[in-house]
XYZ file of C-alpha atoms in Angstrom:
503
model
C -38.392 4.790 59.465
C -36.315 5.832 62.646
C -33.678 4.111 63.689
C -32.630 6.967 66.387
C -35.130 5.827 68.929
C -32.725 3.737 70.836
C -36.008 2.356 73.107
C -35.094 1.226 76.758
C -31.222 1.178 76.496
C -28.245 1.027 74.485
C -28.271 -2.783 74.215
C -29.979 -4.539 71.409
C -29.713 -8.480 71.498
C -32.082 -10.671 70.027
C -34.341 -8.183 67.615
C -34.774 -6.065 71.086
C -33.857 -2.700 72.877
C -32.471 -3.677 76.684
C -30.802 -1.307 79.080
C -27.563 -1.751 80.271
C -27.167 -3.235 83.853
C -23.680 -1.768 84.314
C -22.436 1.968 84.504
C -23.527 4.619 83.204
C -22.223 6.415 80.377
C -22.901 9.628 78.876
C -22.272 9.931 74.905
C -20.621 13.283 74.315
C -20.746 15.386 71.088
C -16.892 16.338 71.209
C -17.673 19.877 69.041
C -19.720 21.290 72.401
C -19.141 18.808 75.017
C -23.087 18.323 75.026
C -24.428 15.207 76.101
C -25.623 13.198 72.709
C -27.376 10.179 74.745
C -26.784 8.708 78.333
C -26.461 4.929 78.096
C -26.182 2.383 80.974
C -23.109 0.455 79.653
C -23.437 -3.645 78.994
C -22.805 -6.474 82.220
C -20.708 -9.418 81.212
C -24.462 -10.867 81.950
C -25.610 -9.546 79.094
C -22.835 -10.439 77.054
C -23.822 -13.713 77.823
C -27.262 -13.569 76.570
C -26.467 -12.067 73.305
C -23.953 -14.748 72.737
C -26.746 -17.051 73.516
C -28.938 -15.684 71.124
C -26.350 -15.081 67.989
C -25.739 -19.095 69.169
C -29.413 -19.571 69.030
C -29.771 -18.348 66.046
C -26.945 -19.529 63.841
C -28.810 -23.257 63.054
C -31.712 -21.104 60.820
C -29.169 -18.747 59.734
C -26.393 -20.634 58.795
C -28.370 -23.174 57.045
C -30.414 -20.417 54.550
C -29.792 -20.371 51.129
C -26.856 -17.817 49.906
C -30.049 -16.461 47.815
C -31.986 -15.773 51.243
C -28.837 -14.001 53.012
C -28.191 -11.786 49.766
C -31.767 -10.867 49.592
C -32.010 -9.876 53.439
C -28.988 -7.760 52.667
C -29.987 -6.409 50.014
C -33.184 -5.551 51.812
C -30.639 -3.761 54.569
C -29.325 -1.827 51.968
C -32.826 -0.169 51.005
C -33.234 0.126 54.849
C -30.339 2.030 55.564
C -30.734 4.255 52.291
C -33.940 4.995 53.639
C -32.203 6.249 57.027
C -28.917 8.175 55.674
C -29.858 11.293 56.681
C -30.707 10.248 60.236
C -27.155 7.771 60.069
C -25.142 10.560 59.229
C -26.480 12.940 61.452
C -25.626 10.721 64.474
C -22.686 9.804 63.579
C -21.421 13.464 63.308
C -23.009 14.013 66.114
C -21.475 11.201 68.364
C -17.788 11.843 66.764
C -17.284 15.179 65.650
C -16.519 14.490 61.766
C -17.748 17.366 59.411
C -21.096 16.387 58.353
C -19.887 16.134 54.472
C -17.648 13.533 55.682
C -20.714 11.560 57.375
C -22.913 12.380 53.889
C -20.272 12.238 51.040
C -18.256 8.829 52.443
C -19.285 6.899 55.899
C -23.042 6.316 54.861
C -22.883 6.121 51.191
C -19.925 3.852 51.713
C -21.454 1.730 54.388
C -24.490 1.237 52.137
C -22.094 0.608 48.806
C -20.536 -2.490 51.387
C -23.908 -3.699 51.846
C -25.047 -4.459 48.448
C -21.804 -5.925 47.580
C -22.153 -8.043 50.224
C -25.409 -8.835 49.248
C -23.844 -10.322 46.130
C -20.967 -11.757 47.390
C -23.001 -13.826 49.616
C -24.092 -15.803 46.364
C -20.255 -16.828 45.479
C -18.921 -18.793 47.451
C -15.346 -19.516 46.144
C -13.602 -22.713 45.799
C -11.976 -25.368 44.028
C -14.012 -27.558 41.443
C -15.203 -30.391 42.163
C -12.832 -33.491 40.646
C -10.945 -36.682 40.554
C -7.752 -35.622 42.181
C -6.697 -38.879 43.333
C -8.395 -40.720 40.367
C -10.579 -43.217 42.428
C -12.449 -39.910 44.451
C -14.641 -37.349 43.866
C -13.645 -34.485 46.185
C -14.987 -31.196 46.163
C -14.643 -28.315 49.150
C -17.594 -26.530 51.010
C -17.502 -23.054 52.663
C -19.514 -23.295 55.858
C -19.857 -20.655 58.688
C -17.591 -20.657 61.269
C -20.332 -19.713 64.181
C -20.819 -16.809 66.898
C -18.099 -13.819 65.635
C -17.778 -11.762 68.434
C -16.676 -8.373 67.122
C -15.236 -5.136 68.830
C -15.124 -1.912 66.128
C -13.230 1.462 67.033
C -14.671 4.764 67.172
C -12.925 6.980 64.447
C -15.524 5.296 61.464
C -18.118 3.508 63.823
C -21.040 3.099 61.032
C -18.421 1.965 58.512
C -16.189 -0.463 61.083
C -19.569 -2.060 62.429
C -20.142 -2.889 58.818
C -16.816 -3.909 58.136
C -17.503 -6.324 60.423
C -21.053 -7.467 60.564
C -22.035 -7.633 56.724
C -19.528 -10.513 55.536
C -19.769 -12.516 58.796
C -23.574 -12.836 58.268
C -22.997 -12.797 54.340
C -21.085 -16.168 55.179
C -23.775 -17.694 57.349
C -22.330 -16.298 60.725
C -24.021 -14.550 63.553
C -22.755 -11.978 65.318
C -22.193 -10.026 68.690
C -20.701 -6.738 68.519
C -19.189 -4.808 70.855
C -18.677 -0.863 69.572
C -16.508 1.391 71.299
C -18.342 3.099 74.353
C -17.511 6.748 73.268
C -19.625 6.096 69.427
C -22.242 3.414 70.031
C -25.154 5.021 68.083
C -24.718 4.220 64.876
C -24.186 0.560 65.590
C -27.011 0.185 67.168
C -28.658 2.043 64.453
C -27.175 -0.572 62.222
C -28.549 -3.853 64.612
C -32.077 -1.895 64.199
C -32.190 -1.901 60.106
C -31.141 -5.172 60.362
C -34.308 -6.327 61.762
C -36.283 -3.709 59.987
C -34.822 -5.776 56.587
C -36.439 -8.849 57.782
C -33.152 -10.551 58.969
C -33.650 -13.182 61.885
C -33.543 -11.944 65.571
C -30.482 -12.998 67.344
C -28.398 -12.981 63.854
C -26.743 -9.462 64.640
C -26.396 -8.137 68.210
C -24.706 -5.170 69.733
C -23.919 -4.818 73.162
C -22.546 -1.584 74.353
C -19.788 -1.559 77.121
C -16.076 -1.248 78.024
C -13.374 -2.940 76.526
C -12.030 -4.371 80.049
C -15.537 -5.642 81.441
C -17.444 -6.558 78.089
C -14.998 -6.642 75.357
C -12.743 -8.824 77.075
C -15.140 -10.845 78.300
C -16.884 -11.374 74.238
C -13.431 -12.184 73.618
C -12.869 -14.635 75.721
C -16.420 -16.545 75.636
C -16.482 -19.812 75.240
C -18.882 -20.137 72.474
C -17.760 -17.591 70.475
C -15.799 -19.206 67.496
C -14.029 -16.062 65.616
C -13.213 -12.809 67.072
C -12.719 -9.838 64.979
C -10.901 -6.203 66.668
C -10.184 -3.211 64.887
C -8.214 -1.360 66.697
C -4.618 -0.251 68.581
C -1.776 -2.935 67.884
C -1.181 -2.610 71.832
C -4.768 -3.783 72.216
C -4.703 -6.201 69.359
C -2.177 -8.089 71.563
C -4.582 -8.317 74.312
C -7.418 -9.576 72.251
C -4.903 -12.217 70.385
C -3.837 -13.588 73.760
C -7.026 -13.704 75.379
C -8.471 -15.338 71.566
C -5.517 -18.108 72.152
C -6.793 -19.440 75.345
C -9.517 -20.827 73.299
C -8.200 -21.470 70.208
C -10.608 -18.848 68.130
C -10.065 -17.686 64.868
C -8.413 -13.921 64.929
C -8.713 -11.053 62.387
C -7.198 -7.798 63.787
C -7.151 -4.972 61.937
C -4.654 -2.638 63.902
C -2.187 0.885 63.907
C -1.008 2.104 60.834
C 1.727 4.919 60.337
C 1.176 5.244 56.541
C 4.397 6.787 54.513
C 3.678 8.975 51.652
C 6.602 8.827 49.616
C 7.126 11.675 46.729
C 9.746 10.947 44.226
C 11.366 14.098 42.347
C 9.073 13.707 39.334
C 6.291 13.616 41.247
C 3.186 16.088 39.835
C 4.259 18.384 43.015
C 0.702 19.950 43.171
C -1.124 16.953 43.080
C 1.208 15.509 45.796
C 0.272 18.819 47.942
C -3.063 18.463 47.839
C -2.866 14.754 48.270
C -1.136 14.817 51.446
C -3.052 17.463 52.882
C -6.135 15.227 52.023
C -4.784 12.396 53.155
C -2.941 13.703 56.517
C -6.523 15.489 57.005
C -9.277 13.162 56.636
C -11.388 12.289 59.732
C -9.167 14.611 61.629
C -6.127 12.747 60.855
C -8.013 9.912 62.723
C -7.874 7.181 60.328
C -5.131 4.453 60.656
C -4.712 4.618 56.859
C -4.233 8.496 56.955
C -1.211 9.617 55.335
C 1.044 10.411 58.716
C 4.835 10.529 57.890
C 5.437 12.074 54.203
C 9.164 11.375 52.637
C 10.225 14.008 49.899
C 13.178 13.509 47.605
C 14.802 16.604 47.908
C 14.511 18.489 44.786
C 10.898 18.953 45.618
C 11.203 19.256 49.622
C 11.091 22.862 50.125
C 8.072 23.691 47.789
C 6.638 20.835 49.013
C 6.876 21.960 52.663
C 5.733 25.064 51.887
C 2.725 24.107 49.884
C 1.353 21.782 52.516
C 1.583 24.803 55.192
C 0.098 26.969 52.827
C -3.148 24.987 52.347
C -2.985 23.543 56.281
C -3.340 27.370 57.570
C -6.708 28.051 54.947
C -8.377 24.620 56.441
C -11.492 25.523 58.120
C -12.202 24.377 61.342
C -16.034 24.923 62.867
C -19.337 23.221 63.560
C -19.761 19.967 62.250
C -22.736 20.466 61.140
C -21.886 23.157 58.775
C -21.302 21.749 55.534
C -18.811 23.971 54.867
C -16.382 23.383 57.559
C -13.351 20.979 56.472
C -12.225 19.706 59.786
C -14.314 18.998 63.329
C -12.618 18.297 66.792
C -11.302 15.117 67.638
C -13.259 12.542 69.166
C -12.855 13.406 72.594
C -11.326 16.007 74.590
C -8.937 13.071 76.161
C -7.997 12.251 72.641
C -7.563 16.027 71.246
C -4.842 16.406 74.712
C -3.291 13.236 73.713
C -2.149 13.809 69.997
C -1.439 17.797 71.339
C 1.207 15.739 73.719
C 2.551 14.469 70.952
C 3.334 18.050 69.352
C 4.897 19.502 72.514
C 7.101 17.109 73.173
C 8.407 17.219 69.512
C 8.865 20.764 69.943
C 12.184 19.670 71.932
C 13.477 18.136 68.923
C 11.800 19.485 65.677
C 10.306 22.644 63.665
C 6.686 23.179 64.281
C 6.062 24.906 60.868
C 2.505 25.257 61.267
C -0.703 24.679 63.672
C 0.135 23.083 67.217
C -2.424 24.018 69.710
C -6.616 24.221 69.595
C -8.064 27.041 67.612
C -10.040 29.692 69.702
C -12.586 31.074 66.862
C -14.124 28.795 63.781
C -13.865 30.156 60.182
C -16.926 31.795 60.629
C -16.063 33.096 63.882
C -17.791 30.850 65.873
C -16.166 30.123 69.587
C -14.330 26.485 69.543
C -13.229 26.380 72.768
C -16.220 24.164 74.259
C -14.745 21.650 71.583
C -11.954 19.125 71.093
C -10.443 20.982 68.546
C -6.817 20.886 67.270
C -5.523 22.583 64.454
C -3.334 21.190 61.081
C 0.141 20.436 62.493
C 3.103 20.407 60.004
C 6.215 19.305 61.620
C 9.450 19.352 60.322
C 13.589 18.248 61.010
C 12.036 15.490 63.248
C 14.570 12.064 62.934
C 12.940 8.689 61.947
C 13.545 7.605 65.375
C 11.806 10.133 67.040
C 8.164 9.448 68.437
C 6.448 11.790 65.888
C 7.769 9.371 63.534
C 7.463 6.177 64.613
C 4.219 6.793 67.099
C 0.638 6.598 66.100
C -0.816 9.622 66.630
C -4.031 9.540 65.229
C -4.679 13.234 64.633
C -3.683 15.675 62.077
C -0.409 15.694 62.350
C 1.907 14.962 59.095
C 5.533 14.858 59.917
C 7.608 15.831 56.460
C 11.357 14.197 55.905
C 13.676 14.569 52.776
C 15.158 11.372 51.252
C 18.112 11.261 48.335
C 18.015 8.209 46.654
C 15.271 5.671 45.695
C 16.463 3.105 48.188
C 16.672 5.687 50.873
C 12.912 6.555 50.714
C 12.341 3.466 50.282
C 14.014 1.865 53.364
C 12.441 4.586 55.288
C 8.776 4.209 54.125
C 9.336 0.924 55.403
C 11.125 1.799 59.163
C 8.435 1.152 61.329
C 6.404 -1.580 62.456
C 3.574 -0.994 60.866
C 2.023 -2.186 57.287
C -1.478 -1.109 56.401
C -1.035 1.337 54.216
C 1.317 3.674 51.966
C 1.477 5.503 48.883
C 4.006 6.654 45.994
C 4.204 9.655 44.306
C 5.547 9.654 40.771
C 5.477 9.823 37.003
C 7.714 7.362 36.139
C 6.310 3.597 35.958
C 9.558 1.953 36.844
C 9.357 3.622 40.162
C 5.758 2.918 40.865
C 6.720 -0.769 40.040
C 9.527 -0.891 42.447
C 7.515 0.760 45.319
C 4.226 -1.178 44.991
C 6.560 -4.652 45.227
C 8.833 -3.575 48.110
C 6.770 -0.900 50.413
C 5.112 -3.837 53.207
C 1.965 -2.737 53.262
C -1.843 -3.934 52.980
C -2.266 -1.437 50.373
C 0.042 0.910 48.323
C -1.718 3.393 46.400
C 0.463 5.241 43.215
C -0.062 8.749 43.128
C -3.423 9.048 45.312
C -3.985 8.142 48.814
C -7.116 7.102 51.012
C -9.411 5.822 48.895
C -11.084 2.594 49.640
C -13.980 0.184 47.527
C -15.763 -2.615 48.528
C -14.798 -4.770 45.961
C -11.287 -4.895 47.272
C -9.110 -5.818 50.279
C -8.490 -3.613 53.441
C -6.019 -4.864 55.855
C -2.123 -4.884 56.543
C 1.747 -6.605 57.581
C 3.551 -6.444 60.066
C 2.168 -4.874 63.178
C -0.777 -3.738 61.517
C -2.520 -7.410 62.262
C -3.778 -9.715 59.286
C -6.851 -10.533 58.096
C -8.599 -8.487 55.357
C -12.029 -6.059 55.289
C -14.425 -5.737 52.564
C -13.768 -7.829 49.033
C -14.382 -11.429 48.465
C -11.083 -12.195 50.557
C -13.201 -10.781 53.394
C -16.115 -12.808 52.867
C -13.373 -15.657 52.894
C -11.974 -14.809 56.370
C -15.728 -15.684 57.643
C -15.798 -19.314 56.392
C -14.491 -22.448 57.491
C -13.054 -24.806 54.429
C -14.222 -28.229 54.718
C -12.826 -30.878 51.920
C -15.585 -33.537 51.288
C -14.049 -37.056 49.732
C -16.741 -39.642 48.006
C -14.643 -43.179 46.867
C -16.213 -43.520 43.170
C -14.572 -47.262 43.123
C -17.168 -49.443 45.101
C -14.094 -51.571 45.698
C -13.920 -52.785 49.062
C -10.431 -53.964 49.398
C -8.508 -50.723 48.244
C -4.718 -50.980 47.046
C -3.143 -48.856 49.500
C -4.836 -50.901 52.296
C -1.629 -52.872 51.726
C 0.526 -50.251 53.258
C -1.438 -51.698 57.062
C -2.354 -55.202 56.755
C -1.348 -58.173 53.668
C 0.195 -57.902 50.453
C -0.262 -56.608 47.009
């Protein structure tokens, strides 16, 4: 099946294709500066109608059997197995990430988060039913919560649109989703298995558009009940305030500035190549990427030195080419951003390595078309400076040396952020004390990055609240409602007392 013929526009609400009624937009593969699609972008018109038809269709969908919703999903699943060759192709195409990144983790992953969803939709977690006040019967139902209007970034668009749509609906939820205007494709890709596997028109809708005309506006609607943003924390305040005004449920998934903290018993060669990884992945454009490393200082200068050693043999080149480790960043707007970033630290810290876009690939193929920036290794910056504390989102890994235990410690934890972190060490005591007092979402222990549906994404702090994937994600989509049945039959109860007569 194709999922890549995007029919009259780059709107699809209600089961349909529609074309935008507001500007145009051209989709730009950021390796060439090609055009991938032109796209008319969404009207706050049609943001109404797909709100009216996720509303429309939330009675049917909301009151199927948790069998019916896992089996649609699990018919999704086959879909989109069926298309991950065509999935990944677009979405290297649309952002840039090396096409073993699209195969090896955003499908396969995407696809892993669907059939878990498909089961968690059949457990439905809560209290059992009992005699708590000894003259009820109480028990507590998870119901939907309604329309979830959802906006989802561009670094991981297949995965994020996932992240968002698959437990909403899982729950009984319909949804409107707004993906970022630079990667819409895959989303809409997404929308189209979703009918292809049978489930409802109107359940899961995509509009594409801006954040100021037709995010704000999803965000804001009326009859949307829960609103769900991954994204910047600067914009995450926007969407909370606007969310207030209307008293919606909020899940924001926001910045990260992940420490990587290596203790001086640390394996030092798996810490290398873990922070290379991990300051690497998606182009360093991954708000769980591994962005500020701390090293005690026994290991500092072999550490330094073994990062810049394996940053300079990182090959940059097509995306397409399965060999190539790293692609450009998303756009060229974003590649001159994070390179702002460098220069100005070049006032106040050691450049050690890369800085600057790459003129030839690693098989010499020009890169100057593309939004290409090279491995940057920076050094003697202070924790106060903006290398440090700012979000970059590129790859950029700033190293600093730490003493004692509580001074890598305090620092891991001197910024606002919380979504993720890791430790680096042999010694179980020390793994103990990080994991408890790093703030973070998630601390990983000698290993950093990776992610499984059957647990909890999401972080402290300025990093937002709310959690992805997991049952506690499947949670976040339901409403608790406590249901009370008098087992007495007595009419004249005892505690009536306590408002009219006597005992």
């Amino acid at each position: 099946m194709d999922l890549t013929d995007f029919g009259a526009g780059a709107q699809y609400i209600a089961g349909r294709w529609s074309r935008g009624i507001g500007a145009p937009f051209q989709v730009v593969n950021p390796a060439d500066g090609s055009v991938v699609e032109e796209v008319a972008l969404a009207s706050t018109g049609q943001v109404d109608e797909a709100v009216a038809a996720a509303r429309a269709a939330l009675p049917e969908w909301a009151g199927a059997t948790p069998g019916a919703r896992s089996e649609a999903l699990t018919r999704l699943a086959g879909v989109l197995t069926g298309a991950a060759a065509d999935l990944a192709r677009v979405e290297t195409a649309q952002t840039g990430k090396p096409v073993k990144l699209s195969t090896e983790f955003d499908v396969p992953g995407t696809i892993d988060n669907t059939a878990f969803f498909a089961g968690a939709a059949r457990n439905l977690e809560g209290r059992a039913a009992g005699e708590y006040s000894g003259d009820h019967t109480s028990y507590v139902r998870r119901e939907a919560i309604g329309v979830v209007g959802s906006v989802s970034p561009w670094n991981y668009p297949l995965q994020m649109a996932a992240w968002k749509i698959l437990p909403a609906v899982a729950a009984g939820n319909t949804v409107v989703l707004k993906p970022a205007e630079l990667t819409p494709l895959t989303s809409l890709m997404f929308a189209r298995a979703c009918t292809l596997a049978g489930i409802p028109d109107g359940v899961v809708n995509v509009v594409t558009g801006d954040g100021r005309t037709a995010g704000e506006h999803l965000v804001s609607h009326p009859d949307v009940a829960m609103v769900s943003f991954t994204g910047s924390t600067a914009v995450g305040r926007r969407v909370a305030e606007l969310a207030t005004a209307t008293v919606k449920r909020t899940h924001l998934e926001l910045g990260g500035k992940a420490p990587f903290v290596v203790f001086d018993d640390a394996d030092l060669d798996a810490a290398v190549h873990g922070a290379v990884a991990a300051s690497l992945i998606n182009g360093g454009q991954d708000c769980t990427a591994a962005t500020r490393a701390y090293v005690q200082r026994p290991l500092y200068d072999a550490f330094v030195a073994g990062v810049a050693e394996l940053y300079a043999a990182i090959r940059l080149g097509d995306p397409l080419d399965p060999r190539t480790d790293l692609g450009p960043l998303v756009s060229f707007t974003h590649r001159d951003r994070v390179a702002g970033f460098v220069e100005r630290a070049r006032g106040y810290a050691t450049v050690v390595t890369g800085g600057g876009s790459p003129g030839k690939g690693h098989d010499g193929t020009d890169l100057t078309r593309g939004a290409y920036y090279r491995p940057t290794l920076i050094t003697g910056a202070a924790q106060d400076s903006e290398v440090v504390q700012g979000e970059i989102f590129g790859p950029v890994l700033a190293v600093l040396p730490f003493d004692s235990d509580d001074e890598g410690l305090r620092l891991a934890n001197d910024t606002p952020y919380g979504l993720a972190a890791s430790a680096w060490t042999g010694n179980v005591h020390r793994s103990l004390r990080a994991t408890r007092e790093i703030a973070a979402g998630c601390v990983w222990v000698n290993d950093h990055i990776p992610i499984i549906s059957e647990m909890p994404h999401g972080g402290y702090k300025s990093s937002g609240y709310g959690k992805d994937m997991s049952q506690y994600s499947l949670d976040e989509y339901t409403q608790v409602k406590h249901v009370m049945f008098d087992t007495t039959a007595v009419a004249r109860k005892d505690w009536h007392r306590t408002v009219f007569g006597d005992r």
